[in-house]
XYZ file of N, CA and C in Angstrom:
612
model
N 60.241 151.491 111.109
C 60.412 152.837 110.588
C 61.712 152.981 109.802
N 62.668 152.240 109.733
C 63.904 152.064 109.216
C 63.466 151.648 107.925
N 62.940 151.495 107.384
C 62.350 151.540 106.011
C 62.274 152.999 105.354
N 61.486 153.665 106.173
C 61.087 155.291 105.878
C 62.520 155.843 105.286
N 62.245 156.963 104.306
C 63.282 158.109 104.580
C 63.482 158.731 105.886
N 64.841 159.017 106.199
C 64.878 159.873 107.245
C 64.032 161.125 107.805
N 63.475 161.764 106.825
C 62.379 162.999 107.282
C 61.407 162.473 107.253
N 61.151 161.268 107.314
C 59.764 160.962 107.646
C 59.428 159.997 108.428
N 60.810 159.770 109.080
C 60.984 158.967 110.593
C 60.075 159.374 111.479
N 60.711 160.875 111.633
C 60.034 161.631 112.584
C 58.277 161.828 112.830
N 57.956 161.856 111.648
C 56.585 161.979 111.311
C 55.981 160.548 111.966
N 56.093 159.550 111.172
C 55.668 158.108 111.884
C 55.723 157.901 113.060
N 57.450 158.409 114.432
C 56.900 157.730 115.736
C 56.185 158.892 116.403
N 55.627 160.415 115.920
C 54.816 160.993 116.843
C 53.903 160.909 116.342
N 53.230 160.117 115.328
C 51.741 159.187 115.278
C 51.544 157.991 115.467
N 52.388 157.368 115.378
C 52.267 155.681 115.184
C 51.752 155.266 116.786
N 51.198 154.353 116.615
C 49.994 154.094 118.094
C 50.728 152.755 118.207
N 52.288 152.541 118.353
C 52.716 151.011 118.230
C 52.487 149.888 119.240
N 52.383 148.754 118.681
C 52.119 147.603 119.944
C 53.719 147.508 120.542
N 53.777 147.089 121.632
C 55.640 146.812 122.481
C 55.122 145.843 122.102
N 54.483 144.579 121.929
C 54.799 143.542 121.688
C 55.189 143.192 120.351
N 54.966 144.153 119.694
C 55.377 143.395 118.209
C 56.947 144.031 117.898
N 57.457 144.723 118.527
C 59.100 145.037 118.656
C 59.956 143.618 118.737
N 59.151 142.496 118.708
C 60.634 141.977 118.297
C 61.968 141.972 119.785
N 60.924 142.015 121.055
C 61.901 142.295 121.737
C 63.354 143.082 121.851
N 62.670 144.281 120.858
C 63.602 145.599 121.085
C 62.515 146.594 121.834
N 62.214 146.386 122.997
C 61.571 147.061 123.371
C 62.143 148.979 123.743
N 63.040 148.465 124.138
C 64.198 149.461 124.540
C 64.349 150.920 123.629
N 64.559 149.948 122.437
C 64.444 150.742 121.054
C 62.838 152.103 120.569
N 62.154 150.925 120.870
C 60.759 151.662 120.726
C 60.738 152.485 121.754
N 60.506 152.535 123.034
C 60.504 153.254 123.831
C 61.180 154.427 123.778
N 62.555 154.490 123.055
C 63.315 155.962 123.291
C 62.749 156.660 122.042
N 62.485 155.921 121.158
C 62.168 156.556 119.727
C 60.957 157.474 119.977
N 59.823 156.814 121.160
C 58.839 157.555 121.612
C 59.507 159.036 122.438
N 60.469 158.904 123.110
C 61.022 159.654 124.013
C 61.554 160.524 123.666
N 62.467 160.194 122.309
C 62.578 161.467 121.269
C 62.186 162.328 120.181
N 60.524 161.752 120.415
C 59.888 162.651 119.661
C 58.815 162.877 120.496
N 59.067 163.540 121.495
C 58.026 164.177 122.237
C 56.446 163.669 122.565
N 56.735 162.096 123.373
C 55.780 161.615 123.241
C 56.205 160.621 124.294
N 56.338 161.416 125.481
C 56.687 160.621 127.084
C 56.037 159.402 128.001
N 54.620 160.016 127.266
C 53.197 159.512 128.431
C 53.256 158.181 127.100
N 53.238 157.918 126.517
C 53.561 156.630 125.669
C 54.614 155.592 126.086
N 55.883 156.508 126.242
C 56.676 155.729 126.469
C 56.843 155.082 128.290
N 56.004 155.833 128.684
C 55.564 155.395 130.074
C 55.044 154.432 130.274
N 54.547 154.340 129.464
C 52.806 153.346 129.716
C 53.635 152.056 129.432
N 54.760 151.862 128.047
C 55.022 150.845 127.800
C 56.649 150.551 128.855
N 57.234 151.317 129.087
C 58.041 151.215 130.269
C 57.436 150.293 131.187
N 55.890 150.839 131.900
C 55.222 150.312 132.814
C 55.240 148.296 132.077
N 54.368 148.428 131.491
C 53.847 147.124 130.902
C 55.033 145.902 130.682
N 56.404 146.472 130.124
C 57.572 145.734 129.827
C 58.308 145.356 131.373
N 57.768 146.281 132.138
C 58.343 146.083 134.022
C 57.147 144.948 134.249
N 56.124 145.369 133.725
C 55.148 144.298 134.927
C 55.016 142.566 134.415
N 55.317 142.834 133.299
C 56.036 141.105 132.148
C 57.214 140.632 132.199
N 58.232 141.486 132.149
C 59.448 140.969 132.172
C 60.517 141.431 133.387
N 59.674 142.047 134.707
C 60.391 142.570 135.198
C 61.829 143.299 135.135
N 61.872 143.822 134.164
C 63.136 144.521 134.058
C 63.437 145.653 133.232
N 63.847 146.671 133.708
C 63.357 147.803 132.790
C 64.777 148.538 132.214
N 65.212 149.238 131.771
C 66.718 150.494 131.814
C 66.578 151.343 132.378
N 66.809 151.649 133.458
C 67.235 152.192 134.551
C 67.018 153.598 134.115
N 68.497 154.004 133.173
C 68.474 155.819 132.453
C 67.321 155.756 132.113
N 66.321 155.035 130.829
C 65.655 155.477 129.947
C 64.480 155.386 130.829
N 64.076 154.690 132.043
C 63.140 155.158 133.004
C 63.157 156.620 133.565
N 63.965 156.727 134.169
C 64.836 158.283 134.503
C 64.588 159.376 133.233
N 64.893 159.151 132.184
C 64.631 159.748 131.040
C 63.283 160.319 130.964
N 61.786 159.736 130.390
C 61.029 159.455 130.439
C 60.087 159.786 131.516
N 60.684 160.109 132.457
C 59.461 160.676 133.740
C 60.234 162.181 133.692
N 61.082 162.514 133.930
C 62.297 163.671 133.298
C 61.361 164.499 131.808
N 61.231 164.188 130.982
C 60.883 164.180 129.358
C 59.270 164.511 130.187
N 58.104 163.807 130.676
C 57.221 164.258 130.789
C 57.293 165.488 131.628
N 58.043 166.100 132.227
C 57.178 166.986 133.078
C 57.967 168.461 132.583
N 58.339 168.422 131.386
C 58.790 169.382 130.631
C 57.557 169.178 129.076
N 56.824 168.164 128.982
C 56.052 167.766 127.716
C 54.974 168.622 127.978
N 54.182 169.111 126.378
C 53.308 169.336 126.359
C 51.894 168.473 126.109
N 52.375 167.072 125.834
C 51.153 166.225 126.428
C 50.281 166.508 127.310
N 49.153 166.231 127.426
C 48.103 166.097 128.145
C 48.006 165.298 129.231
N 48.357 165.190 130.409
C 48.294 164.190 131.160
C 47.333 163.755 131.831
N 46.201 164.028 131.342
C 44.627 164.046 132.023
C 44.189 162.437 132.070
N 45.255 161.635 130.886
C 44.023 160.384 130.777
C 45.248 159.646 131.151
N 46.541 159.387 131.650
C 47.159 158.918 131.720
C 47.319 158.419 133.464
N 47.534 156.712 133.629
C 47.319 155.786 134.724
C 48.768 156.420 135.779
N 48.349 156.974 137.122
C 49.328 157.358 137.901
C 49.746 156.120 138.407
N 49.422 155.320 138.457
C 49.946 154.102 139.264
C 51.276 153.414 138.350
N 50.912 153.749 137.458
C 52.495 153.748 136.249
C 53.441 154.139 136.688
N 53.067 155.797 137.204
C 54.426 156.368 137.735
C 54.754 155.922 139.017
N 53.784 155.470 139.848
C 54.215 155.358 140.920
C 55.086 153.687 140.832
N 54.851 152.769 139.846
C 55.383 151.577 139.687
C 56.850 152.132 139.409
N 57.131 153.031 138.242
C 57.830 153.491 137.608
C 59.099 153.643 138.822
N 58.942 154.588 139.620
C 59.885 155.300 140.658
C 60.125 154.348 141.739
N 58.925 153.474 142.579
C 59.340 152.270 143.069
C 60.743 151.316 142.525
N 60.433 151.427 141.368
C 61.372 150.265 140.536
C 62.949 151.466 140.577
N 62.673 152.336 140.250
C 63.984 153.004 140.622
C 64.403 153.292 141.862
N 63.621 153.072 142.597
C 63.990 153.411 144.628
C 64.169 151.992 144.514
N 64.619 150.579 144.353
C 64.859 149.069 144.626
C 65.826 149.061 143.806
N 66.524 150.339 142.567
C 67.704 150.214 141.727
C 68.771 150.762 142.474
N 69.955 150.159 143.369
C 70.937 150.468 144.080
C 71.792 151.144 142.995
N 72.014 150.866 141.368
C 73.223 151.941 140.375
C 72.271 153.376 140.359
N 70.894 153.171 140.775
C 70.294 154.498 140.496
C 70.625 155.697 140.720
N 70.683 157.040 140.620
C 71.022 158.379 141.147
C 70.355 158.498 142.373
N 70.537 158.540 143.413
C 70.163 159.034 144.327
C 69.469 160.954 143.840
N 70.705 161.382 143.246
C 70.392 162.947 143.008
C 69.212 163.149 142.480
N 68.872 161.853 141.168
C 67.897 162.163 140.224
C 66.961 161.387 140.662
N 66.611 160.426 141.265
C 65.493 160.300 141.853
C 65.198 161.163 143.622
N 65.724 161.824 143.987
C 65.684 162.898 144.759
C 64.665 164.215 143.834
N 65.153 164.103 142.602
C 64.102 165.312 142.146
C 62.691 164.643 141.532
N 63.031 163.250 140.978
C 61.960 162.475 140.318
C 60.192 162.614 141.567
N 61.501 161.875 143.189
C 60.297 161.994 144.113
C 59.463 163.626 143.986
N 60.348 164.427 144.134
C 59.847 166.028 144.485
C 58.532 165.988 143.187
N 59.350 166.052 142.411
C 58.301 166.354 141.030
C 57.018 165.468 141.099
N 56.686 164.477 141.803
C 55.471 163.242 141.383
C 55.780 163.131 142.661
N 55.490 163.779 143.735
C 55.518 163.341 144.934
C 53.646 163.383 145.309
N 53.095 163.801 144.880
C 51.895 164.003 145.139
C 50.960 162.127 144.602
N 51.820 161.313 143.469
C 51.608 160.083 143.096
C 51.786 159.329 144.297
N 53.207 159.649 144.789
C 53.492 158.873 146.196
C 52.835 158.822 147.147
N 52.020 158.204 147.345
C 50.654 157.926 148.831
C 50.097 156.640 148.661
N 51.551 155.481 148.623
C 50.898 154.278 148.475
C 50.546 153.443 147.567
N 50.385 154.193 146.078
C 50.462 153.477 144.654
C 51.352 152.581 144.618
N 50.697 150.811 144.657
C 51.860 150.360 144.402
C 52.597 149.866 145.361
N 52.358 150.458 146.545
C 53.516 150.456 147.847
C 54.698 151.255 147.887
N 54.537 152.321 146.861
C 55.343 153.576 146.479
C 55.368 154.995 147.669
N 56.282 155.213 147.761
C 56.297 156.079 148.991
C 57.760 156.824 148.490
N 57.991 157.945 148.995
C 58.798 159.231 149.353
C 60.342 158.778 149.654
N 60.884 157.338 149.448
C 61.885 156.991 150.211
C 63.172 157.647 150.244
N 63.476 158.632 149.242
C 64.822 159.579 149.225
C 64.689 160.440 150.268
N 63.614 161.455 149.872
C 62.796 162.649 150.348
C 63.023 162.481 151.953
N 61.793 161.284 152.755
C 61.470 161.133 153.709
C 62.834 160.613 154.925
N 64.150 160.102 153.963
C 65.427 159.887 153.959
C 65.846 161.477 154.675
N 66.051 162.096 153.298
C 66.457 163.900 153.865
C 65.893 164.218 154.885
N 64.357 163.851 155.298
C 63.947 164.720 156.409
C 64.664 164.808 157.518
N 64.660 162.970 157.701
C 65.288 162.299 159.021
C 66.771 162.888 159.299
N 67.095 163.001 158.038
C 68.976 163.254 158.016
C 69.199 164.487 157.951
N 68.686 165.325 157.767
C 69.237 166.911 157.725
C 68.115 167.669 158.000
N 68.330 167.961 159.497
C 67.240 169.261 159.739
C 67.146 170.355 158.943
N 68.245 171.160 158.288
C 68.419 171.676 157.389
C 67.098 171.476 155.932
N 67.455 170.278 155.728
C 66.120 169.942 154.841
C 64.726 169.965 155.083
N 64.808 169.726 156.428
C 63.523 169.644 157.265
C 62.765 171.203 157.710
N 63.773 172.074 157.578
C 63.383 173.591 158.325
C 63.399 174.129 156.737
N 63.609 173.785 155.857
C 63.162 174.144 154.450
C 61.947 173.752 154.562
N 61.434 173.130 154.452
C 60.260 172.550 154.395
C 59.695 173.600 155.499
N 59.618 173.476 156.188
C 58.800 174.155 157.171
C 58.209 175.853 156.824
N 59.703 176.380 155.688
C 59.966 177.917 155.630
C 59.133 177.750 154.319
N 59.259 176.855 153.463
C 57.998 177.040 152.442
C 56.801 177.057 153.074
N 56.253 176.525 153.992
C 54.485 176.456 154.227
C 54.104 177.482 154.982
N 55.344 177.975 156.186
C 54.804 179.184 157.011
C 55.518 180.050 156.711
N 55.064 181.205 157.081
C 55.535 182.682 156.964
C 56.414 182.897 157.914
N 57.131 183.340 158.141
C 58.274 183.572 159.291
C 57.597 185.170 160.133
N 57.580 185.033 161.659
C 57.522 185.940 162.436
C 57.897 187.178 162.164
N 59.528 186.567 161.706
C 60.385 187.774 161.788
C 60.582 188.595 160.776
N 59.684 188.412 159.550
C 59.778 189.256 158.211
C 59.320 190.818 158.766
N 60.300 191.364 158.216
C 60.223 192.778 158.272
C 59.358 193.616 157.042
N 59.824 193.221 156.135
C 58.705 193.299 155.108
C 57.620 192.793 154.942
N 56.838 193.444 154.002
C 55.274 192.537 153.515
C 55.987 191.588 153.072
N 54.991 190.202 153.044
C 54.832 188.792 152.350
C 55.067 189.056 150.950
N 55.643 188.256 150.499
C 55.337 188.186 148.643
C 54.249 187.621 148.268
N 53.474 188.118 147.266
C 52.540 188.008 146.458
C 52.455 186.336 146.322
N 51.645 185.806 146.464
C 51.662 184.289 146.472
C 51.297 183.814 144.827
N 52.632 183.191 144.617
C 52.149 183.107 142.795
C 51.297 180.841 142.871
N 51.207 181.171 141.641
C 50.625 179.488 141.348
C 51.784 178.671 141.560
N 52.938 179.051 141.083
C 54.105 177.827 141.480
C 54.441 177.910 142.819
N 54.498 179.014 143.567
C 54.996 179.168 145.099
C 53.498 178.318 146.099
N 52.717 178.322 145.274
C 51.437 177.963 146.335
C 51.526 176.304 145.728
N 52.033 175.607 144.556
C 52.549 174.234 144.366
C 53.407 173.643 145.404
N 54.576 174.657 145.557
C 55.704 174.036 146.262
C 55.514 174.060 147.800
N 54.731 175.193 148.230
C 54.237 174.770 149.303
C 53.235 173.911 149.878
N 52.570 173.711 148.860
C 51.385 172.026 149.145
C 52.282 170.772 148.827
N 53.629 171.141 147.815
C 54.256 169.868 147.798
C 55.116 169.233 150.029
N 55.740 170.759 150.241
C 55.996 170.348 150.872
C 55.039 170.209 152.304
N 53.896 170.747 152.439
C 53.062 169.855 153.292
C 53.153 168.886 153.245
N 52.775 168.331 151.863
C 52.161 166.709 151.136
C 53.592 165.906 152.328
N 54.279 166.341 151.809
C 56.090 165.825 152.203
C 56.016 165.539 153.736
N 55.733 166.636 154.606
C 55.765 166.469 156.225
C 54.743 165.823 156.518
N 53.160 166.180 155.987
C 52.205 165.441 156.624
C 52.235 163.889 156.779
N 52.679 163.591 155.398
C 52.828 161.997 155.210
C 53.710 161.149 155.398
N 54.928 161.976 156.087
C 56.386 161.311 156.554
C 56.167 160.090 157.766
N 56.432 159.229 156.874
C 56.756 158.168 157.884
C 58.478 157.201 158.709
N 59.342 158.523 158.087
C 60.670 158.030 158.461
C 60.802 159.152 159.812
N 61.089 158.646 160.854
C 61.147 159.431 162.044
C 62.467 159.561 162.202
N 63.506 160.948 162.468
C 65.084 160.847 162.890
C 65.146 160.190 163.725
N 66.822 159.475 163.550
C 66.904 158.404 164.445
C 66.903 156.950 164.159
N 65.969 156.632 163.269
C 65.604 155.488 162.759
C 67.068 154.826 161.633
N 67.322 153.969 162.486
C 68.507 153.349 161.509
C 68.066 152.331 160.163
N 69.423 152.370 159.041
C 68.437 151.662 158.445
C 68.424 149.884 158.463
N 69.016 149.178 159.761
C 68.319 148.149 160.304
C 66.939 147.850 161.394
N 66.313 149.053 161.171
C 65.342 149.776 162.176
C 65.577 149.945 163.696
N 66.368 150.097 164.082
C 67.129 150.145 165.325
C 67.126 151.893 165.689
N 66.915 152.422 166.716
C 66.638 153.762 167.323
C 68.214 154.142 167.684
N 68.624 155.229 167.115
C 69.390 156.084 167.566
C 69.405 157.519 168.430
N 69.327 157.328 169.628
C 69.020 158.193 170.415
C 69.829 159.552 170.136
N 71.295 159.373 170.217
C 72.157 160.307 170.162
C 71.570 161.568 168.734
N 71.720 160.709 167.780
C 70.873 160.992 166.088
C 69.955 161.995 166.428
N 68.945 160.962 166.967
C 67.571 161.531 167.482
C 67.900 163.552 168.338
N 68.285 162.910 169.478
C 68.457 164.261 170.429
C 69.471 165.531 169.157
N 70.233 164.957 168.895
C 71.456 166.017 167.375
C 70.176 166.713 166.636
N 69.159 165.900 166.019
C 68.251 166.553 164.883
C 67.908 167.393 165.918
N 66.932 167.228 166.655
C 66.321 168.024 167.379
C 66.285 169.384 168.198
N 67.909 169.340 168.439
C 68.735 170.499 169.266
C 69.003 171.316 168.030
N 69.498 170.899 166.947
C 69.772 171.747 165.093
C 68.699 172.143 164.793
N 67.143 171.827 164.721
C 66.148 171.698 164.218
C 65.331 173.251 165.231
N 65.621 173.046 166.274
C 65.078 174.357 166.955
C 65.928 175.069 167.000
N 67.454 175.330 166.705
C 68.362 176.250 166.471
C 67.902 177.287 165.070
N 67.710 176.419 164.237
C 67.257 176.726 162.969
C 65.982 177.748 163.072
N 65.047 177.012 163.489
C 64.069 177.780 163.757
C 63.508 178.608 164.902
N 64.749 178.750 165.506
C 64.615 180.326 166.707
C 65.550 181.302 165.784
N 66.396 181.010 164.448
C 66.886 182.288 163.567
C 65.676 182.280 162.695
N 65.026 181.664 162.061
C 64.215 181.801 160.724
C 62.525 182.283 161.664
């Protein structure tokens, strides 16, 4: 595309249907060019494909790219979830990764997480174990509290999302408090969540 005039850069990478293999091993390159012209679920697919050949991907521009789709107006109807779930695996095994930002990556595509891959909840299911606090959130999205004095709020389409997200989240938790991470049982841990965890929820 470096041939093109500049105003008609733009035009070429939100049509161009490009092969990653013929980049010349700038894969990197192609991929963001997709990413900055509004064309995520592309640059996914070849993210995916350049991980499953050369094992090795950029870390940000993965992060980028799952970030970039769920603000896109793409269509995501025909597009392979097991991508994403490869996708976020490969960033839960990246120790420079954000913890913060794959903390929201899981939330957002947590519904992908059920095993794609061998892909699972590992930040998320992390918080449960570690902060009852996080855990009695969860709980205050799915049920109604006793003690509301007022009527319920009107249940909108995003409030009835976030509360199936966080079912999805408790039902399928497989990190139990306590659990160290040489898998070794911490009792003390254990009994702490538990005594916080019903404190919490004899106020809420």
């Amino acid at each position: 595309s470096e041939w093109l005039p500049e105003h008609q850069q733009g035009e070429y990478w939100t049509r161009v249907d490009a092969n990653i293999y013929q980049a010349n091993d700038d894969f990197s390159y192609v991929i963001q060019k997709f990413i900055e012209h509004g064309r995520p679920l592309i640059a996914i697919h070849y993210l995916d494909r350049v991980l499953n050949n050369l094992h090795s991907i950029d870390t940000s521009q993965c992060f980028q790219a799952l970030f970039a789709l769920l603000s896109s107006n793409e269509s995501i109807s025909s597009f392979d979830e097991c991508e994403i779930a490869g996708l976020i695996k490969f960033l839960q095994s990246d120790p420079s990764a954000s913890q913060k930002d794959l903390f929201k990556i899981e939330w957002a595509y947590l519904s992908y997480l059920d095993g794609n891959r061998g892909a699972n909840p590992i930040i998320l299911e992390k918080s449960l174990a570690n902060s009852p606090e996080f855990f009695c959130e969860m709980i205050q999205l799915i049920y109604r509290s006793d003690k509301e004095e007022n009527p319920p709020k009107k249940t909108t389409e995003r409030s009835q999302r976030i509360a199936e997200n966080a079912w999805r989240l408790l039902n399928n938790w497989l990190t139990p408090p306590g659990i160290q991470e040489d898998g070794s049982f911490n009792t003390t841990h254990f009994t702490g969540w538990i005594q916080r965890v019903k404190a919490l929820c004899e106020e809420s």
